[in-house]
Coordinates of C-alpha atoms in Angstrom, one line a residue:
M33 CA 133.7 -9.7 132.0
E34 CA 135.4 -11.7 129.5
K35 CA 134.7 -11.3 126.0
T36 CA 133.8 -13.2 122.6
L37 CA 133.5 -12.7 119.3
I38 CA 131.4 -14.3 117.0
L39 CA 132.1 -14.1 113.4
G40 CA 128.9 -13.8 111.1
G41 CA 125.6 -12.9 112.2
T42 CA 123.0 -15.3 110.8
A43 CA 120.1 -16.8 112.6
Q44 CA 121.9 -20.2 113.0
Q45 CA 124.7 -18.1 114.9
I46 CA 122.0 -16.7 117.4
K47 CA 122.9 -20.1 119.4
L48 CA 126.1 -19.4 119.7
V49 CA 125.4 -16.0 121.3
E50 CA 122.8 -17.5 123.5
A51 CA 125.5 -20.1 124.8
A52 CA 128.2 -17.3 125.4
K53 CA 125.6 -15.1 127.5
R54 CA 124.6 -18.3 129.6
K55 CA 128.3 -18.6 130.6
G56 CA 128.5 -15.3 131.3
L57 CA 130.5 -13.5 128.5
Y58 CA 130.2 -10.1 127.1
T59 CA 129.2 -11.0 123.0
I60 CA 130.4 -9.1 119.9
V61 CA 129.1 -9.7 116.4
V62 CA 130.9 -8.9 113.3
D63 CA 129.9 -9.0 109.9
Y64 CA 129.3 -6.8 107.0
L65 CA 125.2 -6.4 107.5
K66 CA 123.1 -3.8 109.5
D67 CA 120.7 -5.8 111.0
S68 CA 121.8 -9.5 111.0
P69 CA 119.8 -11.6 113.2
A70 CA 122.8 -12.5 115.8
K71 CA 123.5 -8.8 116.0
R72 CA 120.3 -8.0 117.3
I73 CA 120.7 -10.2 120.7
A74 CA 124.3 -9.4 121.0
D75 CA 125.5 -7.0 123.4
K76 CA 127.8 -5.4 120.8
S77 CA 128.3 -5.4 117.1
Y78 CA 130.8 -4.1 114.2
M79 CA 130.1 -3.5 110.6
N80 CA 133.3 -5.6 109.3
D81 CA 133.2 -8.0 106.1
I82 CA 134.5 -11.5 107.6
H83 CA 137.3 -11.1 104.7
D84 CA 138.8 -8.0 106.5
I85 CA 141.2 -10.1 108.7
D86 CA 143.2 -7.1 109.8
G87 CA 140.3 -4.9 110.7
I88 CA 138.7 -7.7 112.7
V89 CA 141.6 -8.8 114.4
Q90 CA 141.7 -4.9 115.6
V91 CA 138.5 -5.0 117.0
C92 CA 139.5 -7.8 118.9
K93 CA 142.4 -6.0 120.4
E94 CA 140.7 -2.9 121.0
E95 CA 137.8 -4.7 122.7
G96 CA 139.8 -7.1 124.6
V97 CA 138.5 -10.4 123.3
K98 CA 139.4 -13.5 124.8
G99 CA 138.2 -15.8 122.1
V100 CA 136.7 -15.9 118.3
I101 CA 134.3 -18.4 117.1
C102 CA 132.3 -19.3 114.0
G103 CA 130.0 -22.5 113.6
Y104 CA 127.9 -22.5 110.6
I105 CA 128.8 -20.0 107.8
D106 CA 130.7 -21.8 104.8
P107 CA 132.7 -18.5 103.7
C108 CA 133.6 -17.7 107.1
Q109 CA 135.8 -21.1 107.8
R110 CA 139.0 -19.8 106.5
P111 CA 138.6 -16.0 107.7
Y112 CA 137.7 -17.5 111.1
Q113 CA 140.9 -19.8 111.1
K114 CA 143.0 -16.7 109.7
I115 CA 141.9 -14.3 112.5
C116 CA 142.3 -17.1 115.5
S117 CA 145.8 -17.6 114.2
Q118 CA 146.9 -13.9 113.6
F119 CA 145.2 -12.8 117.1
N120 CA 146.5 -15.9 118.9
V121 CA 143.4 -17.4 120.5
P122 CA 142.3 -21.0 119.9
C123 CA 140.6 -22.4 117.0
Y124 CA 139.2 -25.7 116.4
G125 CA 140.8 -26.3 112.9
S126 CA 143.9 -25.7 111.5
E127 CA 145.0 -23.8 108.3
E128 CA 145.5 -27.1 106.7
Q129 CA 142.3 -28.9 107.8
F130 CA 140.2 -25.9 106.8
Y131 CA 141.8 -26.2 103.6
L132 CA 140.9 -29.8 102.8
M133 CA 137.4 -29.0 104.4
T134 CA 136.7 -26.0 102.0
D135 CA 138.8 -26.7 98.8
K136 CA 136.6 -29.5 96.8
H137 CA 139.6 -31.1 94.8
A138 CA 141.8 -31.2 98.0
F139 CA 138.8 -32.9 99.6
K140 CA 138.3 -35.5 96.9
K141 CA 142.0 -36.3 96.9
M142 CA 141.7 -37.1 100.5
C143 CA 138.9 -39.1 100.3
I144 CA 140.6 -41.3 97.7
E145 CA 143.4 -41.9 99.9
N146 CA 141.5 -43.1 102.6
G147 CA 138.9 -45.1 101.0
V148 CA 136.3 -43.2 101.3
G149 CA 134.0 -43.1 98.3
T150 CA 133.7 -40.0 95.9
I151 CA 131.8 -39.0 92.5
K152 CA 133.3 -39.7 89.1
E153 CA 134.9 -36.2 87.9
Y154 CA 135.9 -35.2 84.3
Q155 CA 138.1 -32.4 82.7
E156 CA 136.8 -29.4 81.1
N157 CA 138.4 -30.7 77.9
D158 CA 137.5 -34.6 78.1
H159 CA 136.1 -35.6 74.6
D160 CA 134.3 -38.7 76.5
I161 CA 132.0 -37.4 78.9
E162 CA 129.2 -39.5 79.6
F163 CA 126.2 -36.9 80.4
P164 CA 124.1 -35.7 82.6
V165 CA 127.2 -33.9 84.4
F166 CA 127.2 -31.6 87.3
V167 CA 129.1 -28.4 87.3
K168 CA 129.9 -26.4 90.0
P169 CA 132.6 -24.0 91.7
V170 CA 135.3 -25.4 93.7
D171 CA 134.3 -23.5 96.6
S172 CA 130.7 -23.2 95.9
R173 CA 128.1 -22.5 98.7
G174 CA 124.2 -22.3 98.7
S175 CA 123.9 -24.1 95.1
R176 CA 125.4 -20.9 93.7
G177 CA 126.9 -21.2 90.3
Q178 CA 125.7 -25.0 89.9
S179 CA 124.4 -26.6 86.6
V180 CA 123.2 -29.8 85.5
C181 CA 124.4 -30.5 81.6
Y182 CA 123.2 -32.8 79.3
N183 CA 125.6 -32.1 76.3
Y184 CA 128.5 -30.3 75.4
E185 CA 126.8 -26.8 74.4
E186 CA 125.3 -26.8 78.1
L187 CA 128.3 -27.9 79.6
K188 CA 130.3 -24.9 78.2
K189 CA 127.8 -22.5 79.4
A190 CA 127.8 -23.8 82.7
C191 CA 131.7 -23.9 83.1
L192 CA 131.6 -20.1 82.2
Y193 CA 128.9 -19.6 85.0
A194 CA 130.5 -21.8 87.5
K195 CA 134.0 -19.6 87.0
S196 CA 131.9 -16.7 87.4
E197 CA 130.9 -17.6 91.2
S198 CA 134.4 -19.1 91.9
S199 CA 136.8 -17.3 94.0
N200 CA 139.6 -18.6 92.0
G201 CA 138.1 -19.8 88.9
D202 CA 138.4 -23.3 89.4
I203 CA 135.5 -25.6 88.9
L204 CA 134.5 -29.3 89.4
I205 CA 132.7 -31.3 86.7
E206 CA 130.9 -34.8 88.2
K207 CA 128.9 -37.3 87.2
Y208 CA 125.4 -36.1 87.8
M209 CA 123.9 -39.0 90.3
K210 CA 120.1 -38.8 89.5
G211 CA 118.0 -40.8 91.2
A212 CA 120.8 -41.3 94.3
Q213 CA 119.6 -40.4 97.5
E214 CA 121.3 -37.3 98.8
F215 CA 122.6 -37.8 102.1
Q216 CA 124.4 -36.0 105.2
V217 CA 126.4 -37.0 107.7
T218 CA 128.1 -34.9 110.6
Y219 CA 130.3 -35.5 113.6
F220 CA 131.4 -33.7 116.7
F221 CA 135.1 -34.2 118.2
V222 CA 136.2 -34.2 121.6
N223 CA 139.6 -34.7 122.4
G224 CA 140.2 -36.6 119.6
T225 CA 137.0 -38.8 120.2
P226 CA 134.4 -38.7 117.4
Y227 CA 130.7 -38.5 118.2
L228 CA 128.3 -39.2 115.2
I229 CA 125.5 -36.5 116.0
R230 CA 123.6 -36.4 112.8
T231 CA 122.5 -38.6 109.7
A232 CA 120.2 -36.9 107.3
D233 CA 118.1 -37.9 104.1
S234 CA 118.0 -34.7 101.9
Y235 CA 115.2 -34.2 99.4
C236 CA 115.7 -32.0 96.5
G237 CA 112.6 -29.7 95.1
S238 CA 111.8 -31.0 91.4
E239 CA 113.6 -30.5 88.3
E240 CA 110.7 -29.2 86.4
K241 CA 110.8 -26.4 88.6
H242 CA 114.3 -26.0 88.7
L243 CA 114.8 -26.7 92.0
E244 CA 117.1 -29.9 92.0
K245 CA 120.0 -28.3 93.4
V246 CA 117.7 -27.1 96.4
V247 CA 117.1 -28.8 99.5
A248 CA 113.3 -28.9 100.3
C249 CA 113.4 -31.3 103.4
A250 CA 116.3 -33.3 105.4
V251 CA 115.1 -36.0 107.6
S252 CA 116.8 -37.6 110.2
P253 CA 117.9 -40.2 111.4
S254 CA 118.6 -41.0 107.7
K255 CA 116.9 -44.6 106.6
Y256 CA 120.5 -45.5 105.8
T257 CA 122.1 -45.1 109.0
D258 CA 122.7 -48.5 109.9
L259 CA 124.2 -48.9 106.2
Y260 CA 126.3 -46.1 106.6
V261 CA 127.8 -47.2 110.2
E262 CA 128.4 -50.5 108.7
K263 CA 129.8 -49.5 105.5
A264 CA 131.5 -46.0 105.7
H265 CA 131.7 -44.9 109.5
D266 CA 135.0 -46.2 110.1
K267 CA 136.7 -44.9 107.1
V268 CA 135.5 -41.5 107.4
V269 CA 136.4 -41.5 111.1
N270 CA 140.2 -42.4 110.0
M271 CA 140.2 -39.8 107.4
F272 CA 139.3 -37.3 109.8
K273 CA 141.7 -38.3 112.4
N274 CA 144.5 -38.8 109.9
M275 CA 143.7 -35.3 109.2
G276 CA 144.6 -34.7 112.8
Y277 CA 141.3 -33.4 113.9
K278 CA 140.6 -33.0 117.4
N279 CA 137.7 -30.7 118.5
G280 CA 134.6 -29.4 116.8
P281 CA 131.9 -30.1 114.3
I282 CA 132.8 -31.4 110.8
F283 CA 130.3 -32.7 108.3
M284 CA 129.8 -34.0 104.6
Q285 CA 127.3 -34.4 102.1
G286 CA 127.1 -37.0 99.6
F287 CA 124.8 -39.6 97.9
V288 CA 123.8 -43.3 98.5
Y289 CA 124.2 -45.1 95.3
E290 CA 123.5 -48.9 95.0
N291 CA 124.1 -49.7 98.7
D292 CA 127.3 -47.4 98.7
F293 CA 128.3 -43.9 99.7
Y294 CA 130.0 -41.1 97.7
F295 CA 130.7 -38.0 99.1
F296 CA 131.0 -34.6 97.4
D297 CA 130.7 -31.7 99.9
P298 CA 132.7 -31.4 103.0
G299 CA 132.6 -28.6 105.8
L300 CA 134.7 -28.0 109.1
R301 CA 131.6 -26.6 110.3
F302 CA 127.8 -27.5 111.3
P303 CA 125.4 -27.5 108.2
G304 CA 123.6 -24.4 108.1
V305 CA 120.6 -25.1 110.1
D306 CA 119.3 -25.0 113.2
Y307 CA 119.2 -28.6 113.9
E308 CA 121.4 -28.4 117.2
R309 CA 118.2 -27.2 118.8
I310 CA 116.6 -30.4 118.0
I311 CA 119.5 -32.4 119.7
K312 CA 119.1 -30.0 122.8
K313 CA 115.3 -30.6 122.8
A314 CA 115.9 -34.8 122.4
Y315 CA 118.9 -35.0 124.7
G316 CA 119.2 -31.6 127.0
V317 CA 122.5 -31.4 125.5
D318 CA 123.8 -28.0 123.8
L319 CA 126.5 -28.3 121.7
M320 CA 126.8 -24.6 121.5
D321 CA 128.4 -24.8 125.0
A322 CA 131.1 -27.0 123.6
M323 CA 131.9 -24.4 120.9
I324 CA 132.4 -21.4 123.4
D325 CA 134.4 -23.4 125.6
I326 CA 136.5 -24.3 122.3
A327 CA 136.7 -20.7 121.8
M328 CA 137.6 -19.6 125.4
G329 CA 140.4 -22.4 125.5
K330 CA 138.6 -24.5 128.2
E331 CA 137.7 -28.1 128.5
I332 CA 134.7 -29.1 126.7
S333 CA 132.0 -29.4 129.3
I334 CA 129.5 -31.4 127.9
Q335 CA 128.5 -35.1 127.6
I336 CA 127.7 -36.4 124.1
P337 CA 125.4 -39.2 124.0
K338 CA 126.9 -41.9 122.1
T339 CA 123.5 -42.6 120.1
C340 CA 123.1 -39.0 119.5
Y341 CA 122.3 -39.5 115.8
S342 CA 119.5 -42.0 116.8
L343 CA 117.2 -39.3 118.4
E344 CA 116.3 -42.7 120.6
G345 CA 113.5 -43.7 117.9
K346 CA 112.2 -40.2 117.2
K347 CA 112.2 -38.5 113.8
A348 CA 113.1 -35.0 113.1
A349 CA 113.2 -32.9 109.7
V350 CA 114.3 -29.6 108.6
L351 CA 111.9 -28.0 106.1
F352 CA 112.4 -25.3 103.4
P353 CA 109.4 -24.0 101.8
T354 CA 110.1 -22.1 98.6
V355 CA 108.3 -19.2 97.1
C356 CA 108.3 -17.6 93.7
K357 CA 109.3 -14.3 92.3
G358 CA 107.2 -11.4 93.7
T359 CA 107.1 -8.6 96.5
I360 CA 105.7 -10.2 99.7
K361 CA 102.7 -8.3 101.0
T362 CA 101.5 -11.1 103.5
L363 CA 103.2 -13.5 105.5
E364 CA 101.8 -15.8 107.9
G365 CA 102.4 -18.9 109.8
I366 CA 106.0 -19.3 110.0
D367 CA 105.8 -18.5 113.6
S368 CA 103.2 -21.3 114.3
T369 CA 102.8 -22.1 117.9
D370 CA 102.9 -25.9 116.9
E371 CA 104.3 -28.1 119.5
E372 CA 106.3 -30.1 117.0
I373 CA 108.2 -27.2 115.8
I374 CA 111.4 -26.5 117.5
S375 CA 112.6 -23.6 115.8
A376 CA 111.2 -21.6 112.7
I377 CA 113.7 -19.0 111.2
P378 CA 112.2 -16.9 108.6
R379 CA 114.4 -16.1 105.4
C380 CA 112.3 -13.5 104.0
E381 CA 109.8 -10.8 105.5
V382 CA 107.0 -8.5 104.4
G383 CA 108.3 -6.1 101.9
D384 CA 110.8 -8.3 100.3
T385 CA 111.2 -8.7 96.7
L386 CA 112.3 -11.9 95.4
E387 CA 113.6 -12.7 91.9
W388 CA 114.3 -16.2 90.2
T389 CA 117.3 -17.7 91.3
Y390 CA 116.6 -21.3 91.6
N391 CA 119.0 -21.4 94.5
V392 CA 118.6 -21.1 98.4
N393 CA 117.7 -17.5 97.9
Q394 CA 114.0 -19.1 97.0
R395 CA 113.8 -20.4 100.3
L396 CA 111.1 -18.4 102.6
A397 CA 112.2 -20.0 105.9
E398 CA 113.8 -22.7 107.8
I399 CA 111.5 -25.0 110.5
D400 CA 112.7 -27.7 112.0
V401 CA 110.6 -30.4 113.5
L402 CA 110.9 -33.3 116.2
S403 CA 108.2 -35.8 116.1
N404 CA 107.6 -39.2 118.0
D405 CA 107.6 -41.4 114.7
L406 CA 107.6 -41.3 111.0
D407 CA 103.7 -40.7 110.7
D408 CA 103.6 -37.9 113.3
L409 CA 106.4 -36.3 111.2
K410 CA 104.6 -36.4 107.8
N411 CA 101.5 -35.3 109.2
A412 CA 103.5 -32.4 111.3
L413 CA 105.1 -31.3 107.9
S414 CA 101.7 -31.5 106.1
R415 CA 100.1 -29.3 108.6
I416 CA 102.9 -26.9 108.8
Q417 CA 103.0 -26.1 104.9
K418 CA 99.2 -26.1 104.9
N419 CA 99.6 -23.4 107.7
I420 CA 101.8 -21.0 105.8
R421 CA 100.4 -18.1 104.0
V422 CA 102.3 -15.7 101.4
L423 CA 101.1 -13.4 99.4
D424 CA 102.2 -10.9 96.9
E425 CA 100.9 -7.1 96.2
E426 CA 98.1 -8.7 93.9
N427 CA 97.3 -11.1 96.7
Q428 CA 98.4 -14.1 94.7
S429 CA 100.2 -17.1 96.5
M430 CA 104.0 -16.7 96.3
I431 CA 104.4 -20.4 97.4
Y432 CA 106.5 -22.1 94.6
E433 CA 106.6 -25.7 95.3
Y434 CA 105.0 -27.7 98.4
F435 CA 107.1 -30.6 99.7
N436 CA 105.5 -34.0 99.2
V437 CA 105.8 -35.8 102.5
E438 CA 105.0 -39.1 100.8
R439 CA 108.7 -38.8 99.1
I440 CA 109.7 -39.5 102.9
D441 CA 110.2 -43.6 103.6
G442 CA 112.1 -45.7 106.1

């Protein structure tokens, strides 16, 4: 039996383990966590930090692994490419491509060269900064190290904070796009042909509760899909083609502002959610089969619908309920049998103690929903939130902020 190694064991990577097993492969999951979700269903697992390139390559040699894959985890991107290169197995991106899609300075430069919109940037020592601005590490993930600043004093503190969360001390200072709609776009390339598989409008939490950097709900297809296809799609696709990309996932986050698109965060991976299960439900197409084909050096075996991003008129959402500081005593409702829930991934469990972080660590779960139309989606999200019950040790509710479904339009 041939073996494949999955780098990183988050819940989203379970799909990769499942696909590999369907294809008759022996699965090995590697990360530094003893009980990560994907490890629970893999045939075997190892305790290696994802940055332990030599150690993981040695595991591959000893196990006789034939392919390595990772499709979701931001910090895994460059280690994944290095492991594939060192072990001489297929990889869906080159070293240069992963650099361009993980280093935000390099990404912005590439966007400018290809006519793709980006956000206005400032330097730390500029004296003509127009506040508010958004400060973040150049390689930030999960909203860590990020701050909104309204004056120079706040900027000074924010720069120190961002540098502390940056792998190389490099940071970005950008115009804060307050009031603009956050937007995501995801493609999957097959032999150089791009397939637009998802557009999404992201709704962050309230600034009053310090969740303005944390997405509370993402709705697909975006209400700006037609505008995106008209104004930005061709430029984005040409940029990826100029980068030489051939096979695999690629996504960007940005803003829609005054009917134009400005991108700020890329990834040579899928967004870190379970949305691909929604695509499978809607179309019967499993993108994870393609990922395993790539890992094993085989021709991609699936046919992606050209209108995959449209969901054929249906509406989908990824919901992230948030919780406050405390120790969870009671947790109910995440595993609801609601027929519109396609996937529900708890990020916390009974006994966990949460602190105030005001980033993605405030999230209780990821819940993926597919509905017939916008009204059904709103009703489903309201029903799901109502059914979630989280109590602390004093039997007080730990739900921090409910997502207002009336924010969704279009």
